[in-house]
Short mmCIF file of N, CA and C and ligand atoms in Angstrom, two decimals:
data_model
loop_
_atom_site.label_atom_id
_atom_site.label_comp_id
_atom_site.label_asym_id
_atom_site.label_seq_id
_atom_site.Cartn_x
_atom_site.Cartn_y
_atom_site.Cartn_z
N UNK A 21 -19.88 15.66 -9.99
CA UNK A 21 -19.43 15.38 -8.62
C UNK A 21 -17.96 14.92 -8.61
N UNK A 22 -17.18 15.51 -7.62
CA UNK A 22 -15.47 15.02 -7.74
C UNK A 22 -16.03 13.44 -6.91
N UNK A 23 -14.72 12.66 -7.85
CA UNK A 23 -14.73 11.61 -7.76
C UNK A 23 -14.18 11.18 -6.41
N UNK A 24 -14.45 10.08 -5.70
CA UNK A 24 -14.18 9.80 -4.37
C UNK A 24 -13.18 8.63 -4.78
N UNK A 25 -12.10 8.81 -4.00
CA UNK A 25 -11.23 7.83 -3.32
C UNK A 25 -10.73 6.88 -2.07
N UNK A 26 -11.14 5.60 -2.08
CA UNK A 26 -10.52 5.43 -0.24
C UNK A 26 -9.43 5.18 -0.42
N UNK A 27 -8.65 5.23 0.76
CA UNK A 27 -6.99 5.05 0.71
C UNK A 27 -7.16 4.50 2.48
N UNK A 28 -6.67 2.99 2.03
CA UNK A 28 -6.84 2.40 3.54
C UNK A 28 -5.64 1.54 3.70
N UNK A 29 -5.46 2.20 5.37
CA UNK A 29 -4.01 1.58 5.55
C UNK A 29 -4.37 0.53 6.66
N UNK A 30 -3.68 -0.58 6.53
CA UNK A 30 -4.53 -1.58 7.67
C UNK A 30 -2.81 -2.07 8.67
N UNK A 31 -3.15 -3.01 9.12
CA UNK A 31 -2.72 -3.41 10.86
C UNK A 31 -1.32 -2.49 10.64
N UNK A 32 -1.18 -2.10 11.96
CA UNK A 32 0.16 -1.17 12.58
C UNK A 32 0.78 -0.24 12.18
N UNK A 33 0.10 0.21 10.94
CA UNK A 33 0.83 1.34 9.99
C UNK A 33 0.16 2.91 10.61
N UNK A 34 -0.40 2.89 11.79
CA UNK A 34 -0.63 4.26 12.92
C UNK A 34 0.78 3.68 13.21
N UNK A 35 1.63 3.21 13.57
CA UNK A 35 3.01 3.13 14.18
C UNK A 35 4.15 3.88 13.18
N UNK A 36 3.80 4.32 11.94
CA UNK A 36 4.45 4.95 10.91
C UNK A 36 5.26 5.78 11.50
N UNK A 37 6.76 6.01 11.21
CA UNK A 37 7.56 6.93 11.80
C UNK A 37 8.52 6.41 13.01
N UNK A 38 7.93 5.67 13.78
CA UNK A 38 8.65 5.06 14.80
C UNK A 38 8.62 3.52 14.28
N UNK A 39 8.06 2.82 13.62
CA UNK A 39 8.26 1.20 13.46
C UNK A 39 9.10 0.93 12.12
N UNK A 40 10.40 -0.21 12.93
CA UNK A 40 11.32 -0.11 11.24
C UNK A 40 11.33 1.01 10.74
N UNK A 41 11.80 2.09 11.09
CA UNK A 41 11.56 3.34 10.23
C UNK A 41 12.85 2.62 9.48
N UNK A 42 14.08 2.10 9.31
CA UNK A 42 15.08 1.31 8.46
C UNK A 42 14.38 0.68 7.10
N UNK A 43 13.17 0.20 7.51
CA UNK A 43 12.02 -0.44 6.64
C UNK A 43 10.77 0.62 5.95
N UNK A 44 10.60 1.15 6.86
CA UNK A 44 9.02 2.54 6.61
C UNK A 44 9.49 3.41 6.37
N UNK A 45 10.94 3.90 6.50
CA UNK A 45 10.88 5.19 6.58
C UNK A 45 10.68 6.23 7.83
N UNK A 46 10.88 7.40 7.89
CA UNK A 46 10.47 8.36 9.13
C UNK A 46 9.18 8.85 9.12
N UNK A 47 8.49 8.82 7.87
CA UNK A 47 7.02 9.53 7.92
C UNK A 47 6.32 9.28 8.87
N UNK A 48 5.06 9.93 9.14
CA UNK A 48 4.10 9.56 9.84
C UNK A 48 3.00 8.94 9.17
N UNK A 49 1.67 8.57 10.29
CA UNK A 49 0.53 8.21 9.14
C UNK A 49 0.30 9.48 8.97
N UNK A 50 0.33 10.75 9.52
CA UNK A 50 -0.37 11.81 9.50
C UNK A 50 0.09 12.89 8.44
N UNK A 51 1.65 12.22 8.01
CA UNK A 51 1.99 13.11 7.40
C UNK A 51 1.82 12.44 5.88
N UNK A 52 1.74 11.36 6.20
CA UNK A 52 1.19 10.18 4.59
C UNK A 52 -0.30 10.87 4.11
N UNK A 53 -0.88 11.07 5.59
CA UNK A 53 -1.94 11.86 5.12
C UNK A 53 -2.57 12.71 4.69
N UNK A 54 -1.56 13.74 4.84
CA UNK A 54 -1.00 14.96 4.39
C UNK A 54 -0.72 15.21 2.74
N UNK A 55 0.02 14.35 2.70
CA UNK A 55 0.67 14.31 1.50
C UNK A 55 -0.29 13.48 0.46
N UNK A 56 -0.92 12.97 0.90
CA UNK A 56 -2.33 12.02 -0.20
C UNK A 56 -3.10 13.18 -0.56
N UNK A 57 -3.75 14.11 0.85
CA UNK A 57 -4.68 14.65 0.43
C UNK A 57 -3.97 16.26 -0.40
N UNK A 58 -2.52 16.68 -0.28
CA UNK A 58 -2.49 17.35 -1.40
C UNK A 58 -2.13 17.06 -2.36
N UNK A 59 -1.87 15.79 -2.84
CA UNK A 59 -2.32 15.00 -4.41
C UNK A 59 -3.15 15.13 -4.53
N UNK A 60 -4.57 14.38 -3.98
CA UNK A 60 -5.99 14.39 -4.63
C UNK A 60 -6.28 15.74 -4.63
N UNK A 61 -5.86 16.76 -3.86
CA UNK A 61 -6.56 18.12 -4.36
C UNK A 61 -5.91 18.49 -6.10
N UNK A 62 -5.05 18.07 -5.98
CA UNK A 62 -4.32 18.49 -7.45
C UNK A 62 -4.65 18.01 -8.19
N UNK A 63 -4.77 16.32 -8.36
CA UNK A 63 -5.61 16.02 -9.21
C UNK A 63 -7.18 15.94 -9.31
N UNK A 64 -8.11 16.83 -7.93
CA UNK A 64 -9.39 16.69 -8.45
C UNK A 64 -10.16 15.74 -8.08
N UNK A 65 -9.38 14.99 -6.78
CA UNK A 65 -9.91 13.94 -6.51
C UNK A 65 -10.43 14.28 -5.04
N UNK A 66 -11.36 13.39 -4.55
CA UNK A 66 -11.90 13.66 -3.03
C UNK A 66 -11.11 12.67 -2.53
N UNK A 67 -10.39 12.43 -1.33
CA UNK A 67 -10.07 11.18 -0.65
C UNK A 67 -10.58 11.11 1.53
N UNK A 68 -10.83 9.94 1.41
CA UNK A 68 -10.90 9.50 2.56
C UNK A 68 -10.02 8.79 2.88
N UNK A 69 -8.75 9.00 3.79
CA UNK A 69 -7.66 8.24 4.16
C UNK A 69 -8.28 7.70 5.67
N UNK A 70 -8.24 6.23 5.95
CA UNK A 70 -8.11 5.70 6.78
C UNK A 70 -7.14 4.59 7.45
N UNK A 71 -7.31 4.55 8.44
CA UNK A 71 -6.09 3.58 9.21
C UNK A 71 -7.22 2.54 10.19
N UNK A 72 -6.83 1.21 10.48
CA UNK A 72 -7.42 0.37 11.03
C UNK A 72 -6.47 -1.04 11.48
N UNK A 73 -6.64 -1.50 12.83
CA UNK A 73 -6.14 -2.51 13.24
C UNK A 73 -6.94 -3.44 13.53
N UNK A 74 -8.22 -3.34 12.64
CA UNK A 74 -9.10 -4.20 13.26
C UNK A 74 -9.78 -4.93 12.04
N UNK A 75 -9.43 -6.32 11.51
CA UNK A 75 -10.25 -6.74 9.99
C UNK A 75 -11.30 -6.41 9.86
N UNK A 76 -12.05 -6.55 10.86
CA UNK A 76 -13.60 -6.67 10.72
C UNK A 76 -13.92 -5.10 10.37
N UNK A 77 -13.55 -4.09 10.65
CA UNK A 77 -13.65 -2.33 10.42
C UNK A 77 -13.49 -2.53 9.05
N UNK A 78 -11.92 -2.83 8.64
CA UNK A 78 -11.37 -2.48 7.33
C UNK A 78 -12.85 -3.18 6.69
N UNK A 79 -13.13 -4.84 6.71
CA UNK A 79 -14.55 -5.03 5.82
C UNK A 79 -15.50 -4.22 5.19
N UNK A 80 -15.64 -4.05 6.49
CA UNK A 80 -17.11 -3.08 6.20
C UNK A 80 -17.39 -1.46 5.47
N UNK A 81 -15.96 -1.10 5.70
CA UNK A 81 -15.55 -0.03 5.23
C UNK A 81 -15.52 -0.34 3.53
N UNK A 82 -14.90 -1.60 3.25
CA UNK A 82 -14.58 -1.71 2.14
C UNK A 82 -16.28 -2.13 1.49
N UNK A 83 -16.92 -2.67 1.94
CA UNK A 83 -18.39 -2.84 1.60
C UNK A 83 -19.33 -1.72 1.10
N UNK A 84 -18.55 -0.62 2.17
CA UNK A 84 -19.45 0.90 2.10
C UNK A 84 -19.28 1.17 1.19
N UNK A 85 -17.96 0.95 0.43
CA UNK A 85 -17.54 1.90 -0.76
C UNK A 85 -18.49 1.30 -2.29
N UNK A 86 -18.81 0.53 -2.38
CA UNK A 86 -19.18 0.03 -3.22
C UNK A 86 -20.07 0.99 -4.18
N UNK A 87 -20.15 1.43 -5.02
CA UNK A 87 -21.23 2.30 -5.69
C UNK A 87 -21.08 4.14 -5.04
N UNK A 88 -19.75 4.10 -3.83
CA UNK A 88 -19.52 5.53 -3.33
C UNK A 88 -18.56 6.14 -4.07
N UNK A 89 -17.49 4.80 -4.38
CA UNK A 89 -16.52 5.65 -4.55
C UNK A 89 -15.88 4.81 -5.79
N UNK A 90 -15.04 5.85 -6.45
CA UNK A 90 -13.75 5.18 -7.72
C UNK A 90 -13.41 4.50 -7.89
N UNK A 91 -11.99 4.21 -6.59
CA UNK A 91 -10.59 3.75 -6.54
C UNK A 91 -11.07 3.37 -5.58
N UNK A 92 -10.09 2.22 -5.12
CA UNK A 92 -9.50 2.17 -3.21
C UNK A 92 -7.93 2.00 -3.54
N UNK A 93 -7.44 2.50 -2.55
CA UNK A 93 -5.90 2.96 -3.02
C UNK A 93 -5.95 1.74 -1.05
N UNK A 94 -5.21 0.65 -1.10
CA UNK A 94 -4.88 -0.22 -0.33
C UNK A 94 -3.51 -0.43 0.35
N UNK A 95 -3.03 -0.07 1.23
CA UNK A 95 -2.07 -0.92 2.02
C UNK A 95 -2.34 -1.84 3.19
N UNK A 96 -2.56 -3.14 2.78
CA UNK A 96 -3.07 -3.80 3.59
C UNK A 96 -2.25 -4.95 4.93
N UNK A 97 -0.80 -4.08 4.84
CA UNK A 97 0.18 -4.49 6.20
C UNK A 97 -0.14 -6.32 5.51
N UNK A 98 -0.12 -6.84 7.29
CA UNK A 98 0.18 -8.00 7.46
C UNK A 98 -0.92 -8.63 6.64
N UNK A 99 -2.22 -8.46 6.49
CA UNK A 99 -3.33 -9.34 5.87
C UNK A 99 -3.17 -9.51 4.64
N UNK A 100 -2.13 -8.67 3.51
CA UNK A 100 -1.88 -8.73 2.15
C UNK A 100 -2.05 -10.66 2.00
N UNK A 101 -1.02 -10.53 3.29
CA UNK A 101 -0.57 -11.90 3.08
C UNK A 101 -1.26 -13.44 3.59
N UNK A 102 -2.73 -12.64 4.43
CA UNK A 102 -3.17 -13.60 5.53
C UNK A 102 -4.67 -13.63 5.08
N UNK A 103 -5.35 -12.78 4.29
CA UNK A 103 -6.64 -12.26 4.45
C UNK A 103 -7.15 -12.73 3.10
N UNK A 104 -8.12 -13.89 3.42
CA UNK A 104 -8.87 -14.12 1.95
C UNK A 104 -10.21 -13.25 1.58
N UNK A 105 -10.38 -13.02 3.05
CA UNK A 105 -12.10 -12.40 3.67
C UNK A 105 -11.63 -10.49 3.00
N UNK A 106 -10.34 -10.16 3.00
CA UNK A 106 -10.15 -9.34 3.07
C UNK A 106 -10.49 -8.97 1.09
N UNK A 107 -9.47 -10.19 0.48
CA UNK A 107 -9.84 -9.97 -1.09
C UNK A 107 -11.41 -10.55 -1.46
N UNK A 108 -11.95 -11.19 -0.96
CA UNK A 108 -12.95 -11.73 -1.11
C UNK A 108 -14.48 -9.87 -1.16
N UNK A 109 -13.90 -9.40 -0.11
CA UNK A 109 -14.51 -7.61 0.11
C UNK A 109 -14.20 -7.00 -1.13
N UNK A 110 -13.26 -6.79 -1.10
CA UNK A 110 -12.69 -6.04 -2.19
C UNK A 110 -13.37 -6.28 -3.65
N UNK A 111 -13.29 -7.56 -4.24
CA UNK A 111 -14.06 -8.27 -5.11
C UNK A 111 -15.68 -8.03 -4.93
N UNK A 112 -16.28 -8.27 -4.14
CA UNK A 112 -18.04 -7.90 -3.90
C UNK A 112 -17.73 -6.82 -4.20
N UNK A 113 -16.83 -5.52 -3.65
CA UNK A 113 -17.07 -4.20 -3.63
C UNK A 113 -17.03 -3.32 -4.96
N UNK A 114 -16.59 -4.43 -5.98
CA UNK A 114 -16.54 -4.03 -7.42
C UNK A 114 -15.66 -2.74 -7.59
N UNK A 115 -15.11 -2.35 -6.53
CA UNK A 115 -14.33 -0.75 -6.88
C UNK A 115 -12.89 -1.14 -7.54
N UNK A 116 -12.41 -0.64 -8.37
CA UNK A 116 -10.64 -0.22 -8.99
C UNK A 116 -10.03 -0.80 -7.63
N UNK A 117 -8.83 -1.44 -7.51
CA UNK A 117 -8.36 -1.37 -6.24
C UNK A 117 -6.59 -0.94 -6.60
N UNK A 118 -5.58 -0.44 -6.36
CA UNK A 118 -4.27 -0.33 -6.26
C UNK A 118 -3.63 -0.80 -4.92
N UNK A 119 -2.98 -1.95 -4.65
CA UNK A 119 -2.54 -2.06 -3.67
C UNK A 119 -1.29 -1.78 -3.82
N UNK A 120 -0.35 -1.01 -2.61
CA UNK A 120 0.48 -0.44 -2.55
C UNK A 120 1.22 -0.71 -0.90
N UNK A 121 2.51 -1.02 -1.10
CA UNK A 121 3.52 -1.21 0.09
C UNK A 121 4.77 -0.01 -0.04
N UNK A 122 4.66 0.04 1.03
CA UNK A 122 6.17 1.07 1.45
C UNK A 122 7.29 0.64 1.07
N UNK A 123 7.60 -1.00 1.82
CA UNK A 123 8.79 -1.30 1.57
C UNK A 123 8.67 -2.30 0.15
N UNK A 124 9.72 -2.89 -0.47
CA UNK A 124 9.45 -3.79 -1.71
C UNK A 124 9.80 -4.99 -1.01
N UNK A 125 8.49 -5.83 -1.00
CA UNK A 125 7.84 -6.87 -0.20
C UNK A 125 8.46 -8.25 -0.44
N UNK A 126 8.89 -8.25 -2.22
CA UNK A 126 9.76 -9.21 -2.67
C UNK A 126 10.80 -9.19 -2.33
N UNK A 127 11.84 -8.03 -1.72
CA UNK A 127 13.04 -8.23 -1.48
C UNK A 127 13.52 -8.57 0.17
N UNK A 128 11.88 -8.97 0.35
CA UNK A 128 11.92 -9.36 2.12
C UNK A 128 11.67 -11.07 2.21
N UNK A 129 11.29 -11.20 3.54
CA UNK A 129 10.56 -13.09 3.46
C UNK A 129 9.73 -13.22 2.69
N UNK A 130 10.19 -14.61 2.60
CA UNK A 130 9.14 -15.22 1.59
C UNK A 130 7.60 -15.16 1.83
N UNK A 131 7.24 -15.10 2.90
CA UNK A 131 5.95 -15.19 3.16
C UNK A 131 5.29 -13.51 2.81
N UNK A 132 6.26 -12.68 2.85
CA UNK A 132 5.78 -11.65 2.33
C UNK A 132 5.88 -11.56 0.75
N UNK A 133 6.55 -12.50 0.02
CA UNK A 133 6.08 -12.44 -1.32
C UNK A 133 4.68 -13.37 -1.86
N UNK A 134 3.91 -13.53 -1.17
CA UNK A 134 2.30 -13.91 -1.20
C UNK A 134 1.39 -12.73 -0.88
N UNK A 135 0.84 -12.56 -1.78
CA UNK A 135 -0.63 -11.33 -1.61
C UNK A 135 -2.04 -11.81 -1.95
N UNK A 136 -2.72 -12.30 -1.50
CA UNK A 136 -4.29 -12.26 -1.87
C UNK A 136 -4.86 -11.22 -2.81
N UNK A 137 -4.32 -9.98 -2.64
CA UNK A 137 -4.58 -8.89 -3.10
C UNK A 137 -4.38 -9.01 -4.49
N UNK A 138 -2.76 -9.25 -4.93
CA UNK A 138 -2.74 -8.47 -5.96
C UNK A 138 -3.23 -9.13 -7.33
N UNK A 139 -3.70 -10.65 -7.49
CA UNK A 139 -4.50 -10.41 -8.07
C UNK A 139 -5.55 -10.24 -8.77
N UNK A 140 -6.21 -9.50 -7.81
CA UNK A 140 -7.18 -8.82 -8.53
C UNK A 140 -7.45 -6.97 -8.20
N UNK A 141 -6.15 -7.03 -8.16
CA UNK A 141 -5.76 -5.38 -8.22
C UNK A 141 -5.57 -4.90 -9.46
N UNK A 142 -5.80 -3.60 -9.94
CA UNK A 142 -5.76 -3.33 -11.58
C UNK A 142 -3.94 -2.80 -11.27
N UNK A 143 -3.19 -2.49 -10.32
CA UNK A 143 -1.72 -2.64 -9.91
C UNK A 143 -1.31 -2.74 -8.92
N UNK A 144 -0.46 -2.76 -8.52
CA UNK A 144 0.48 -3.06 -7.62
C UNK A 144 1.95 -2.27 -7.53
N UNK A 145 2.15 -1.30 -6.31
CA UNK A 145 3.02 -0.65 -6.63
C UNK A 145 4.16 -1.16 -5.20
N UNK A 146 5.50 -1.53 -4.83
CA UNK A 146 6.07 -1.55 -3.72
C UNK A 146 7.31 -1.14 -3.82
N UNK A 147 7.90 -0.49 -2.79
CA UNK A 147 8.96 -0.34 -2.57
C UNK A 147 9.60 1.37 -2.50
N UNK A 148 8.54 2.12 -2.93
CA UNK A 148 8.83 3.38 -3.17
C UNK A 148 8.41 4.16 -2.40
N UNK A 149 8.33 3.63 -1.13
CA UNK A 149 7.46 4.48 0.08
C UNK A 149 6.37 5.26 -0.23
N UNK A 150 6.63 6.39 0.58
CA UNK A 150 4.84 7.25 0.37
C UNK A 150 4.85 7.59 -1.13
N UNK A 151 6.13 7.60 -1.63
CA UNK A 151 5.48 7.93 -3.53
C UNK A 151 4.83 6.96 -4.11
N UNK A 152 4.50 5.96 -3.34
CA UNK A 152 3.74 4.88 -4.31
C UNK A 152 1.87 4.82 -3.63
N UNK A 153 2.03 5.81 -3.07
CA UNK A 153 0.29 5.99 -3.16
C UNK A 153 0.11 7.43 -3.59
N UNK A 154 1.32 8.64 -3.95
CA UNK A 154 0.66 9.76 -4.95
C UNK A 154 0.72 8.31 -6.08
N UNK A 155 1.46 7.81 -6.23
CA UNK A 155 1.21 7.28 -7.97
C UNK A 155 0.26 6.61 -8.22
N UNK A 156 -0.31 5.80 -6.88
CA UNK A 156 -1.49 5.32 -7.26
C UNK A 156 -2.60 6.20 -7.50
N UNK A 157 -3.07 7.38 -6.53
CA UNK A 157 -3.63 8.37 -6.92
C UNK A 157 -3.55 9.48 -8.41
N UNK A 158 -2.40 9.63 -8.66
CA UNK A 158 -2.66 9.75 -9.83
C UNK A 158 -2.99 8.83 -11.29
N UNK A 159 -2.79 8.11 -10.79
CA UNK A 159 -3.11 6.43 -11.74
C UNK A 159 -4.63 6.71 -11.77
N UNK A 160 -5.10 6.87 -10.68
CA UNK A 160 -6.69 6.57 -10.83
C UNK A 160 -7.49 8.40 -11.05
N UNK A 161 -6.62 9.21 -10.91
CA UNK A 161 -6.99 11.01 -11.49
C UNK A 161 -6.58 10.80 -12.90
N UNK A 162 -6.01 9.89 -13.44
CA UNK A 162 -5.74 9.60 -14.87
C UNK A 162 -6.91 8.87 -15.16
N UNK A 163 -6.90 7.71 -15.09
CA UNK A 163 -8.03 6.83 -14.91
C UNK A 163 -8.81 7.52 -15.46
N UNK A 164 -9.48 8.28 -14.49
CA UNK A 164 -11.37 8.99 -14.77
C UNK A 164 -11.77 10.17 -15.54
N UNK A 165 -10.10 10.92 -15.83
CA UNK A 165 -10.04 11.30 -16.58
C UNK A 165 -10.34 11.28 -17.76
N UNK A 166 -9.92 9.95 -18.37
CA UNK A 166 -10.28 9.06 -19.59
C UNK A 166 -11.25 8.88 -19.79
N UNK A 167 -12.14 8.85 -18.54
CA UNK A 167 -13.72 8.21 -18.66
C UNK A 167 -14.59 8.46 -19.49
N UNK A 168 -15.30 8.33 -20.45
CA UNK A 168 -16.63 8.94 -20.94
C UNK A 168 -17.30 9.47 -19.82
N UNK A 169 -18.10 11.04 -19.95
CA UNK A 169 -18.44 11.82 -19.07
C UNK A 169 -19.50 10.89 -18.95
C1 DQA C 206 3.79 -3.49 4.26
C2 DQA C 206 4.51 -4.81 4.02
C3 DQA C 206 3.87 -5.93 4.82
O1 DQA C 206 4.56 -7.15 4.59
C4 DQA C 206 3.94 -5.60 6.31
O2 DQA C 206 3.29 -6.61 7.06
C5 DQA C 206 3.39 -4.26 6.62
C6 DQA C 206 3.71 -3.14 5.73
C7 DQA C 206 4.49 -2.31 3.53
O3 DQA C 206 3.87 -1.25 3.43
O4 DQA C 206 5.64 -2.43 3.12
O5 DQA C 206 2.75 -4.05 7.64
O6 DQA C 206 2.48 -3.59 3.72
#
């Protein structure tokens, strides 16, 4: 069975393209989405890309995955920095996690150099815009690669 991936983008990042694009970039989410899912075809991977402004969604989503899927490939916007409930999911959900930012989070406020996330992320990638979730995706098409069948 090809291996499943989630790739979840949480609060305001549907604003992709028009918000701080100085900061995000011009992409879209749609075209982030675009561009994920022809990585995972290349590497062999299944992905479910989602977007959510709502904690309580992202949860449960992250609950589902548990025993579904691989990886979760994470950009978790403002809650990186706010959300214990959010790493606390992630952790029950026992899945690989990569959290990943557009912009490089350290070279902003301080309050954005605090993550709940990262760690207990197996990495952490920021600053390299949409190339830092092909890399997480291929990080984890490497990954399972390795696996004992
Ligand atoms: C972000 C960085 C966060 O600090 C911010 O709140 C975001 C986007 C990034 O991708 O650079 O919403 O996660």
């Amino acid at each position: 069975m090809t291996p499943r991936i989630l790739v979840l983008n949480d609060p305001n990042l549907n604003l992709l393209g028009t918000r701080e694009p100085e900061q995000y970039g011009r992409e879209t989410l749609a075209d982030l989405a675009n561009s994920c899912a022809d990585s995972a075809r290349a590497l062999g991977l299944d992905i479910e890309f989602r977007q959510t402004n709502h904690e309580g969604e992202l949860i449960d989503w992250i609950h589902a995955a548990r025993g579904r899927c691989a990886g979760i490939v994470i950009n978790p916007g403002a809650w990186t920095h706010t959300s214990v409930a959010i790493r606390d999911a992630l952790v029950a959900s026992e899945v690989p996690v990569i959290e990943v930012h557009l912009s490089n989070v350290h070279k902003r406020e301080p309050f954005r150099h605090i993550s709940f996330v990262s760690s207990i992320a197996v990495g952490v990638i920021c600053g390299l815009g949409s190339h830092g979730y092909r890399m997480a995706l291929a990080h984890f098409g490497q990954m399972l690669a390795e696996q004992p069948a």
